[in-house]
Amino acid sequence: MASSLILQAKNLTKIYGENVIFRDISLDVRKGETIVIIGPSGTGKSTLLRCLNLLTRVNSGQIFLEGREITAPGTNEDQVREQIGMVFQNFLLFNHLTALENVMLGLTKVKKLPKEQARQKAMQELSRVGLADRAGHYPAQLSGGQQQRVAIARALAMDPKVMLFDEPTSALDPELIGEVLGVMAQLARDNMTMLVVTHEMGFAREVADRIVFMEKGSIVEQGAPDDLFERPQHARTREFLWKITELYGKKEKP
Amino acid sequence: MSAFLELFLRFLPDLLSGAGMTLLLTAEGLTAGFVLGLLAALGRTYGGKLWRSVSIAYIELFRGTPLLMQVFMLYYGLPGLGITLSREWVAFLALGLNSGAYQAEYLRGSILAIGEGQMLAGRAIGLSRWATIFHIILPQAIRLAIPAWANEPVSLLKSTAVVFLIAVPELMAKAKAIAAKTYDPIGSYLAAALIYLVMVYLLDALMKWSESKAVIPGFESEAKRA
Ligand SMILES: Nc1ncnc2c1ncn2[C@@H]1O[C@H](COP(=O)(O)OP(=O)(O)O)[C@@H](O)[C@H]1O
Ligand SMILES: [Mg+2]
């Protein structure tokens, strides 16, 4: 029995003004699956993730979350986003709140949990990313790696059905990348459903169930990591993989 | 010198009651101005078409014309519209409206400086647009606005002097009355000036103190280093 579909994108097209960012993209995400999206920059990967959690509206196509169409008119978009976690390249922690308060905010203001219950849950999530001892620190008092782990905890606290990661380690100093990838690898082992845009090929190879290669607004090919890395079907995929190992090869490490 | 001291002490109760009115007008004007400024800043950055246009018109109108003209327009204009208000009310209204236009721009500047990212992050956990504005953006924007905003209380306090022209009994009006009574304009205005100086000094100290209270740990030092 194939595990159930959580997120399904059908023929998504996104246009900014005159620019077609991507056209006719379809993607199925199954429960517990970790999908890594790779591709050159400017290809529409970030835009695709933002369309999936309705931060940006697609021009055409449909998105289904657990079988329910979330692109349908009248959908409560806030409720959809509550169920889809997102982690950004530049962390985007709430700067005026401590790590703990960052994680608690969604619990008290969106889920309307009582304060004490929210605090307990938030502490659990901080422990999960190894930062229980930094609960009282403000974002500016944390390293980039710690900030990104708090951002992951903040998203996890909402008990999302899917987690979207948009180049979560691209803004980090090389020595801080490992701690964030470590947390993500653990999440994957815990069967979180994840969609990860990254240039970290080591992580992609070891953690992903499927790799999707995107270029110029379309999915060129996708497949299991071994297939895609060892036997890419398209010249463009080969070319990209060759370039990316040149660029990032030295520091890759999950 | 002793003549001045004598005048100062003799009219001190009068001067203090004027200073009291000055402080009251300042406090009222600041408060009303904060509410109006917040509404206008939000309207200009996040509002729909109507709210936005009204905010822009309000801000431009009140920053682009002299305060004294605004006072006179309200004082002579409102009765024509069938609204009669006391002098104090006209003064309060004019100062509030005027200060609001300036406060709106301080707040708008800092709202824009917070950036789109915080909005994205708020929306991404399921907060609505306005919930994000209130829980995430405004708390940061107001803190960020404080250093620039801190000039407003002092500036407004000094501006209140113009309302003596519609005979509101504030410090300037009292000084003028004392000058007429004693034929000593220099002494009278000097006495008022001293009291203005003391008030400005205290207000400044209060602003510095609240600035220090609003610091986000680790954040300000980062901002200063950058
Ligand atoms: N808000 C926007 N308005 C107009 N163009 C945009 C906007 N956001 C992204 N783009 C454009 O869309 C293209 C894809 O961007 P992006 O999704 O960030 O690519 P990637 O994440 O793969 O690097 C880029 O050419 C970018 O300039
Ligand atoms: Mg991107």
Coordinates of C-alpha atoms and ligand atoms in Angstrom, one line a residue:
Chain A
M1 CA 0.0 0.0 0.0
A2 CA 1.5 3.4 -1.0
S3 CA 1.5 5.9 1.8
S4 CA -1.1 8.6 1.4
L5 CA -0.7 11.9 -0.4
I6 CA -0.3 14.9 1.9
L7 CA 0.4 17.6 -0.6
Q8 CA -0.5 17.6 -4.2
A9 CA 0.3 20.3 -6.7
K10 CA -1.4 20.1 -10.1
N11 CA -0.3 22.1 -13.1
L12 CA 0.8 25.2 -11.2
T13 CA 1.7 28.3 -13.1
K14 CA 3.1 31.4 -11.6
I15 CA 3.6 34.7 -13.5
Y16 CA 5.0 37.9 -12.2
G17 CA 4.0 40.7 -14.6
E18 CA 5.5 39.5 -17.9
N19 CA 7.7 36.8 -16.4
V20 CA 6.6 33.3 -16.3
I21 CA 8.3 32.0 -13.1
F22 CA 7.2 28.4 -13.6
R23 CA 4.6 26.7 -15.8
D24 CA 2.6 23.5 -15.3
I25 CA 4.5 22.2 -12.3
S26 CA 3.0 19.1 -10.7
L27 CA 4.3 17.4 -7.6
D28 CA 3.0 14.8 -5.2
V29 CA 4.2 14.7 -1.7
R30 CA 3.5 11.5 0.3
K31 CA 3.3 11.2 4.1
G32 CA 6.6 10.9 5.7
E33 CA 8.5 11.6 2.5
T34 CA 11.6 13.9 2.3
I35 CA 11.8 15.6 -1.0
V36 CA 14.8 17.7 -1.9
I37 CA 14.5 20.3 -4.6
I38 CA 17.7 21.3 -6.4
G39 CA 18.3 23.7 -9.2
P40 CA 20.1 26.9 -10.2
S41 CA 19.1 30.1 -8.6
G42 CA 16.4 32.2 -10.1
T43 CA 14.6 29.0 -11.2
G44 CA 11.5 29.6 -9.1
K45 CA 12.2 27.2 -6.2
S46 CA 11.4 29.8 -3.5
T47 CA 8.4 31.0 -5.4
L48 CA 7.1 27.4 -5.7
L49 CA 7.4 26.9 -1.9
R50 CA 5.6 30.2 -1.2
C51 CA 2.8 29.2 -3.6
L52 CA 2.5 25.8 -1.8
N53 CA 1.7 27.5 1.5
L54 CA -0.3 30.3 -0.1
L55 CA 2.1 33.1 0.8
T56 CA 1.9 33.8 -2.9
R57 CA -1.1 33.0 -5.2
V58 CA -0.6 30.8 -8.2
N59 CA -2.0 32.1 -11.5
S60 CA -3.4 28.7 -12.4
G61 CA -3.4 25.1 -11.2
Q62 CA -4.6 23.5 -8.0
I63 CA -3.0 22.6 -4.7
F64 CA -4.5 19.9 -2.4
L65 CA -3.7 19.4 1.2
E66 CA -4.8 15.9 2.4
G67 CA -7.2 15.8 -0.6
R68 CA -8.8 19.1 0.1
E69 CA -8.2 21.8 -2.5
I70 CA -6.6 24.8 -0.8
T71 CA -6.5 26.9 -3.9
A72 CA -10.4 26.8 -4.0
P73 CA -12.1 30.2 -3.5
G74 CA -13.2 30.7 0.1
T75 CA -10.4 28.7 1.6
N76 CA -9.2 30.0 5.0
E77 CA -5.6 30.7 4.1
D78 CA -4.5 31.3 7.6
Q79 CA -5.7 27.9 8.6
V80 CA -3.9 26.3 5.7
R81 CA -0.6 28.0 6.7
E82 CA -1.0 26.9 10.2
Q83 CA -0.8 23.3 8.9
I84 CA 2.3 23.9 6.7
G85 CA 5.5 24.9 8.4
M86 CA 8.0 27.1 6.7
V87 CA 11.7 27.8 7.3
F88 CA 13.3 30.6 5.5
Q89 CA 16.8 31.2 4.3
N90 CA 17.3 34.2 6.6
F91 CA 15.6 32.7 9.6
L92 CA 13.1 35.6 10.1
L93 CA 12.7 35.1 13.8
F94 CA 10.6 37.7 15.6
N95 CA 13.4 40.0 16.8
H96 CA 11.6 41.5 19.8
L97 CA 10.8 38.1 21.3
T98 CA 13.0 35.5 23.1
A99 CA 13.5 32.1 21.6
L100 CA 10.8 30.7 23.8
E101 CA 8.4 33.5 23.0
N102 CA 9.1 33.0 19.3
V103 CA 8.0 29.4 19.5
M104 CA 5.1 30.2 21.9
L105 CA 3.5 33.0 19.8
G106 CA 1.8 30.7 17.2
L107 CA 0.6 28.5 20.1
T108 CA -1.1 31.3 22.0
K109 CA -2.2 33.6 19.2
V110 CA -3.1 31.0 16.5
K111 CA -3.9 27.9 18.4
K112 CA -5.2 29.8 21.4
L113 CA -3.5 27.5 23.9
P114 CA -3.4 28.7 27.5
K115 CA 0.0 30.3 28.3
E116 CA 1.3 27.6 30.6
Q117 CA 0.5 24.8 28.1
A118 CA 2.0 26.8 25.3
R119 CA 5.2 27.3 27.3
Q120 CA 5.5 23.6 27.9
K121 CA 5.0 22.7 24.3
A122 CA 7.4 25.4 23.2
M123 CA 10.0 24.1 25.6
Q124 CA 9.6 20.6 24.2
E125 CA 10.1 21.9 20.7
L126 CA 13.2 23.9 21.7
S127 CA 14.6 20.7 23.4
R128 CA 13.9 18.8 20.1
V129 CA 16.3 21.2 18.3
G130 CA 18.8 21.2 21.2
L131 CA 18.2 24.7 22.4
A132 CA 16.3 24.4 25.7
D133 CA 19.2 26.2 27.4
R134 CA 18.8 29.2 25.1
A135 CA 15.0 29.7 25.7
G136 CA 15.5 33.2 27.3
H137 CA 17.9 34.5 24.6
Y138 CA 16.8 37.0 22.0
P139 CA 17.5 36.3 18.3
A140 CA 20.4 38.8 18.2
Q141 CA 22.0 36.9 21.0
L142 CA 22.0 33.7 19.1
S143 CA 24.3 32.4 16.3
G144 CA 22.9 31.9 12.9
G145 CA 22.7 28.2 13.4
Q146 CA 20.9 28.6 16.7
Q147 CA 18.5 31.1 15.1
Q148 CA 17.6 28.7 12.3
R149 CA 17.0 25.9 14.8
V150 CA 14.7 28.2 16.8
A151 CA 12.9 28.9 13.5
I152 CA 12.5 25.2 12.9
A153 CA 11.1 24.8 16.5
R154 CA 8.7 27.6 15.9
A155 CA 7.4 25.9 12.8
L156 CA 7.3 22.5 14.4
A157 CA 5.3 23.8 17.4
M158 CA 2.3 24.2 15.1
D159 CA 2.3 20.4 14.5
P160 CA 2.4 20.9 10.7
K161 CA 1.5 18.2 8.2
V162 CA 4.4 19.3 6.0
M163 CA 7.5 21.3 6.5
L164 CA 8.9 23.5 3.8
F165 CA 12.6 24.5 4.0
D166 CA 13.8 27.3 1.7
E167 CA 17.6 27.0 1.6
P168 CA 17.8 26.8 5.4
T169 CA 21.6 26.7 5.5
S170 CA 22.5 29.1 2.7
A171 CA 22.9 32.1 5.0
L172 CA 25.1 30.2 7.5
D173 CA 28.8 30.1 8.1
P174 CA 30.1 26.7 7.0
E175 CA 30.8 25.6 10.5
L176 CA 27.1 26.2 11.5
I177 CA 25.5 24.3 8.7
G178 CA 26.0 20.9 10.3
E179 CA 23.9 21.6 13.3
V180 CA 20.9 22.7 11.2
L181 CA 21.2 19.8 8.8
G182 CA 21.5 17.4 11.8
V183 CA 18.2 18.7 13.2
M184 CA 16.6 18.2 9.7
A185 CA 18.0 14.7 9.3
Q186 CA 16.5 13.8 12.7
L187 CA 13.1 15.2 11.6
A188 CA 13.3 13.1 8.5
R189 CA 14.0 10.0 10.6
D190 CA 11.0 10.9 12.8
N191 CA 8.9 10.7 9.6
M192 CA 8.1 14.4 9.2
T193 CA 7.0 15.1 5.7
M194 CA 9.5 17.6 4.3
L195 CA 10.1 19.6 1.1
V196 CA 13.6 21.0 1.2
V197 CA 15.3 23.4 -1.3
T198 CA 19.0 23.2 -0.7
H199 CA 22.4 23.1 -2.4
E200 CA 23.7 20.7 0.3
M201 CA 24.2 17.6 -1.9
G202 CA 25.5 15.5 0.9
F203 CA 22.3 16.0 2.8
A204 CA 20.2 15.4 -0.3
R205 CA 21.9 12.1 -1.0
E206 CA 21.7 10.7 2.5
V207 CA 18.4 12.0 3.7
A208 CA 16.1 12.5 0.7
D209 CA 13.7 9.9 -0.5
R210 CA 13.4 11.7 -3.8
I211 CA 15.3 14.5 -5.5
V212 CA 13.5 16.9 -7.8
F213 CA 15.7 18.9 -10.3
M214 CA 14.1 22.2 -11.3
E215 CA 15.4 24.5 -14.0
K216 CA 14.0 27.6 -15.6
G217 CA 10.5 27.1 -14.1
S218 CA 10.0 23.5 -14.8
I219 CA 10.8 20.1 -13.3
V220 CA 13.4 18.6 -15.5
E221 CA 13.6 15.2 -13.8
Q222 CA 13.1 13.6 -10.4
G223 CA 14.0 10.3 -8.8
A224 CA 15.6 8.5 -6.0
P225 CA 18.9 10.1 -4.9
D226 CA 21.1 7.2 -6.2
D227 CA 19.4 7.2 -9.6
L228 CA 19.5 10.9 -10.0
F229 CA 23.0 11.4 -8.9
E230 CA 24.5 8.3 -10.6
R231 CA 22.3 8.1 -13.7
P232 CA 20.9 11.5 -14.5
Q233 CA 18.7 11.2 -17.6
H234 CA 19.1 14.7 -18.8
A235 CA 22.2 16.6 -19.9
R236 CA 21.0 19.7 -18.0
T237 CA 20.8 17.7 -14.8
R238 CA 24.3 16.3 -15.3
E239 CA 25.6 19.8 -16.0
F240 CA 24.0 21.2 -12.9
L241 CA 25.3 18.4 -10.7
W242 CA 28.7 18.8 -12.0
K243 CA 28.7 22.5 -11.3
I244 CA 27.2 22.2 -7.9
T245 CA 29.8 19.7 -6.7
E246 CA 32.5 22.0 -8.0
L247 CA 31.0 24.8 -5.9
Y248 CA 29.8 23.1 -2.8
G249 CA 31.6 19.8 -2.9
K250 CA 34.2 20.7 -0.3
K251 CA 32.0 21.6 2.6
E252 CA 29.2 19.1 2.1
K253 CA 28.4 17.1 5.2
P254 CA 25.0 16.2 6.6
Chain B
M1 CA 18.9 90.7 39.4
S2 CA 17.0 91.2 42.7
A3 CA 14.3 92.9 40.7
F4 CA 14.0 89.9 38.4
L5 CA 13.9 87.5 41.4
E6 CA 11.2 89.6 43.0
L7 CA 9.1 89.5 39.8
F8 CA 9.7 85.7 39.4
L9 CA 8.7 84.9 43.0
R10 CA 5.7 87.3 42.9
F11 CA 4.2 85.8 39.8
L12 CA 5.4 82.2 40.3
P13 CA 1.9 80.9 41.1
D14 CA 0.6 82.5 37.9
L15 CA 3.6 81.2 35.9
L16 CA 3.1 77.7 37.3
S17 CA -0.5 77.6 36.5
G18 CA 0.4 78.6 32.9
A19 CA 3.1 75.9 32.9
G20 CA 0.5 73.4 34.1
M21 CA -1.7 74.3 31.1
T22 CA 1.3 74.0 28.8
L23 CA 2.1 70.5 30.1
L24 CA -1.6 69.5 29.9
L25 CA -1.8 70.6 26.2
T26 CA 1.5 68.8 25.5
A27 CA 0.3 65.6 27.1
E28 CA -3.1 65.7 25.4
G29 CA -1.6 66.6 22.1
L30 CA 0.9 63.8 22.3
T31 CA -1.7 61.3 23.2
A32 CA -4.2 62.3 20.6
G33 CA -1.4 62.6 18.1
F34 CA -0.2 59.1 18.9
V35 CA -3.6 57.6 18.2
L36 CA -4.0 59.7 15.0
G37 CA -0.4 59.1 13.9
L38 CA -0.8 55.3 14.4
L39 CA -4.0 55.2 12.4
A40 CA -2.5 57.3 9.6
A41 CA 0.8 55.3 9.6
L42 CA -1.2 52.0 9.4
G43 CA -3.5 53.5 6.8
R44 CA -0.6 54.7 4.7
T45 CA 1.3 51.4 4.8
Y46 CA -1.4 48.7 5.1
G47 CA -4.7 50.4 4.5
G48 CA -7.2 50.0 1.7
K49 CA -7.7 52.6 -0.9
L50 CA -9.9 55.0 1.1
W51 CA -8.0 54.7 4.4
R52 CA -4.7 55.1 2.6
S53 CA -5.8 58.3 0.7
V54 CA -7.3 59.9 3.8
S55 CA -4.1 59.2 5.7
I56 CA -1.9 60.6 3.0
A57 CA -4.0 63.7 2.7
Y58 CA -4.1 64.2 6.4
I59 CA -0.3 63.8 6.8
E60 CA 0.6 66.1 4.0
L61 CA -2.0 68.8 5.0
F62 CA -0.8 69.0 8.6
R63 CA 2.9 68.8 7.9
G64 CA 2.7 71.2 5.0
T65 CA 1.0 74.1 6.7
P66 CA 2.0 76.3 9.7
L67 CA 0.6 75.2 13.1
L68 CA -0.6 78.7 13.7
M69 CA -2.7 78.6 10.6
Q70 CA -4.2 75.3 11.7
V71 CA -5.1 76.8 15.0
F72 CA -6.8 79.8 13.4
M73 CA -8.6 77.6 10.8
L74 CA -10.1 75.5 13.6
Y75 CA -10.8 78.5 15.8
Y76 CA -12.5 80.6 13.2
G77 CA -13.6 77.8 10.8
L78 CA -15.4 75.4 13.1
P79 CA -18.1 77.8 14.3
G80 CA -18.9 78.3 10.7
L81 CA -19.6 74.5 10.5
G82 CA -21.9 74.9 13.5
I83 CA -19.3 73.5 15.9
T84 CA -18.5 75.7 18.9
L85 CA -15.7 74.5 21.0
S86 CA -13.8 76.2 23.9
R87 CA -10.4 77.7 23.3
E88 CA -8.8 74.9 25.2
W89 CA -10.5 72.3 23.0
V90 CA -9.5 74.1 19.8
A91 CA -5.9 74.2 21.1
F92 CA -6.0 70.5 22.0
L93 CA -7.5 69.5 18.6
A94 CA -5.0 71.6 16.6
L95 CA -2.0 70.3 18.6
G96 CA -3.2 66.7 18.4
L97 CA -3.9 66.9 14.7
N98 CA -0.6 68.6 14.0
S99 CA 1.5 66.2 16.2
G100 CA -0.3 63.2 14.7
A101 CA 0.9 64.0 11.2
Y102 CA 4.5 64.1 12.4
Q103 CA 4.1 61.0 14.6
A104 CA 2.6 59.2 11.6
E105 CA 5.7 59.7 9.6
Y106 CA 8.0 58.6 12.4
L107 CA 6.0 55.4 12.8
R108 CA 5.7 54.8 9.0
G109 CA 9.4 55.1 8.6
S110 CA 10.0 52.4 11.2
I111 CA 7.2 50.2 10.0
L112 CA 8.9 50.2 6.6
A113 CA 12.3 49.5 8.2
I114 CA 11.0 46.3 9.8
G115 CA 10.7 44.8 6.4
E116 CA 8.6 42.3 4.5
G117 CA 10.3 39.3 6.1
Q118 CA 8.6 39.7 9.5
M119 CA 5.3 39.7 7.8
L120 CA 6.1 36.5 5.8
A121 CA 7.3 34.8 9.0
G122 CA 4.1 35.8 10.8
R123 CA 1.8 34.7 8.0
A124 CA 3.7 31.4 7.7
I125 CA 2.7 30.2 11.2
G126 CA -0.9 31.0 10.4
L127 CA -1.3 34.6 11.9
S128 CA -3.6 36.8 9.9
R129 CA -2.3 40.0 8.3
W130 CA -3.6 42.2 11.0
A131 CA -2.5 39.8 13.8
T132 CA 1.0 39.9 12.4
I133 CA 0.9 43.7 12.3
F134 CA -0.2 44.0 15.9
H135 CA 1.9 41.2 17.4
I136 CA 5.0 41.3 15.3
I137 CA 5.4 44.5 13.3
L138 CA 4.1 47.2 15.6
P139 CA 6.0 46.1 18.8
Q140 CA 9.2 46.3 16.8
A141 CA 8.3 49.5 14.8
I142 CA 7.3 51.4 17.9
R143 CA 10.6 50.5 19.6
L144 CA 12.5 51.5 16.5
A145 CA 10.7 54.8 16.3
I146 CA 11.5 55.9 19.8
P147 CA 14.8 57.7 19.1
A148 CA 13.3 59.8 16.3
W149 CA 10.0 60.1 18.1
A150 CA 11.7 61.3 21.3
N151 CA 12.1 64.8 19.8
E152 CA 8.3 65.1 19.4
P153 CA 7.3 65.8 23.1
V154 CA 9.9 68.6 23.4
S155 CA 9.0 70.0 20.0
L156 CA 5.3 69.9 20.8
L157 CA 5.8 71.5 24.2
K158 CA 7.5 74.4 22.6
S159 CA 4.8 74.6 19.9
T160 CA 2.1 75.0 22.4
A161 CA 3.2 78.6 22.8
V162 CA 1.3 79.6 19.7
V163 CA -2.1 79.0 21.2
F164 CA -1.7 82.1 23.4
L165 CA -2.9 83.8 20.1
I166 CA -6.3 82.4 20.8
A167 CA -6.0 83.3 24.4
V168 CA -5.5 79.9 26.0
P169 CA -4.0 80.6 29.4
E170 CA -0.8 78.7 29.0
L171 CA 2.7 79.8 30.0
M172 CA 3.3 82.2 27.1
A173 CA -0.1 83.9 27.6
K174 CA 0.7 84.3 31.3
A175 CA 4.1 85.8 30.5
K176 CA 2.5 88.3 28.2
A177 CA -0.1 89.3 30.9
I178 CA 2.7 89.7 33.4
A179 CA 4.7 91.9 31.0
A180 CA 1.6 94.1 30.5
K181 CA 1.1 94.4 34.2
T182 CA 4.7 95.1 35.2
Y183 CA 6.0 97.0 32.1
D184 CA 8.9 94.6 32.3
P185 CA 8.7 92.4 29.2
I186 CA 12.3 91.2 29.4
G187 CA 11.9 90.0 33.0
S188 CA 8.5 88.4 32.3
Y189 CA 9.6 86.5 29.2
L190 CA 12.9 85.5 30.9
A191 CA 10.9 84.0 33.8
A192 CA 8.8 82.0 31.3
A193 CA 11.9 81.0 29.4
L194 CA 13.4 79.5 32.6
I195 CA 10.3 77.5 33.2
Y196 CA 10.3 76.3 29.6
L197 CA 13.9 75.2 30.0
V198 CA 13.2 73.3 33.1
M199 CA 10.3 71.5 31.5
V200 CA 12.2 70.7 28.3
Y201 CA 15.1 69.4 30.4
L202 CA 12.9 67.1 32.5
L203 CA 11.1 65.8 29.4
D204 CA 14.3 65.1 27.7
A205 CA 15.5 63.1 30.7
L206 CA 12.2 61.2 30.7
M207 CA 12.7 60.3 27.0
K208 CA 16.3 59.1 27.5
W209 CA 15.1 56.9 30.3
S210 CA 12.3 55.3 28.2
E211 CA 14.6 54.8 25.3
S212 CA 16.8 52.7 27.6
K213 CA 13.8 50.7 28.7
A214 CA 12.8 49.8 25.2
V215 CA 16.1 48.2 24.2
I216 CA 15.8 44.7 22.7
P217 CA 18.8 42.7 24.1
G218 CA 21.5 42.2 21.6
F219 CA 19.6 44.1 18.9
E220 CA 20.4 47.7 19.5
S221 CA 24.1 47.1 19.7
E222 CA 23.9 45.2 16.4
A223 CA 22.1 48.1 14.8
K224 CA 24.6 50.6 16.1
R225 CA 27.5 48.5 14.9
A226 CA 26.1 48.2 11.4
Ligands
LIG1 N1 7.7 39.2 -5.8 C1 8.3 39.1 -7.0 N2 8.0 39.9 -8.0 C2 8.6 39.8 -9.2 N3 9.4 38.8 -9.5 C3 9.8 37.9 -8.6 C4 9.2 38.0 -7.3 N4 9.7 37.0 -6.5 C5 10.6 36.3 -7.3 N5 10.6 36.9 -8.6 C6 11.4 36.4 -9.7 O1 11.1 35.0 -9.9 C7 12.2 34.3 -10.3 C8 12.4 33.1 -9.5 O2 12.8 33.5 -8.2 P1 12.9 32.5 -7.0 O3 11.7 31.8 -6.8 O4 13.4 33.2 -5.8 O5 14.0 31.5 -7.5 P2 15.0 30.5 -6.7 O6 14.5 30.4 -5.3 O7 15.0 29.3 -7.5 O8 16.3 31.1 -6.7 C9 13.4 35.3 -10.3 O9 13.6 35.7 -11.6 C10 12.9 36.4 -9.4 O10 13.4 37.6 -9.9
MG2 MG 15.4 30.8 -3.5

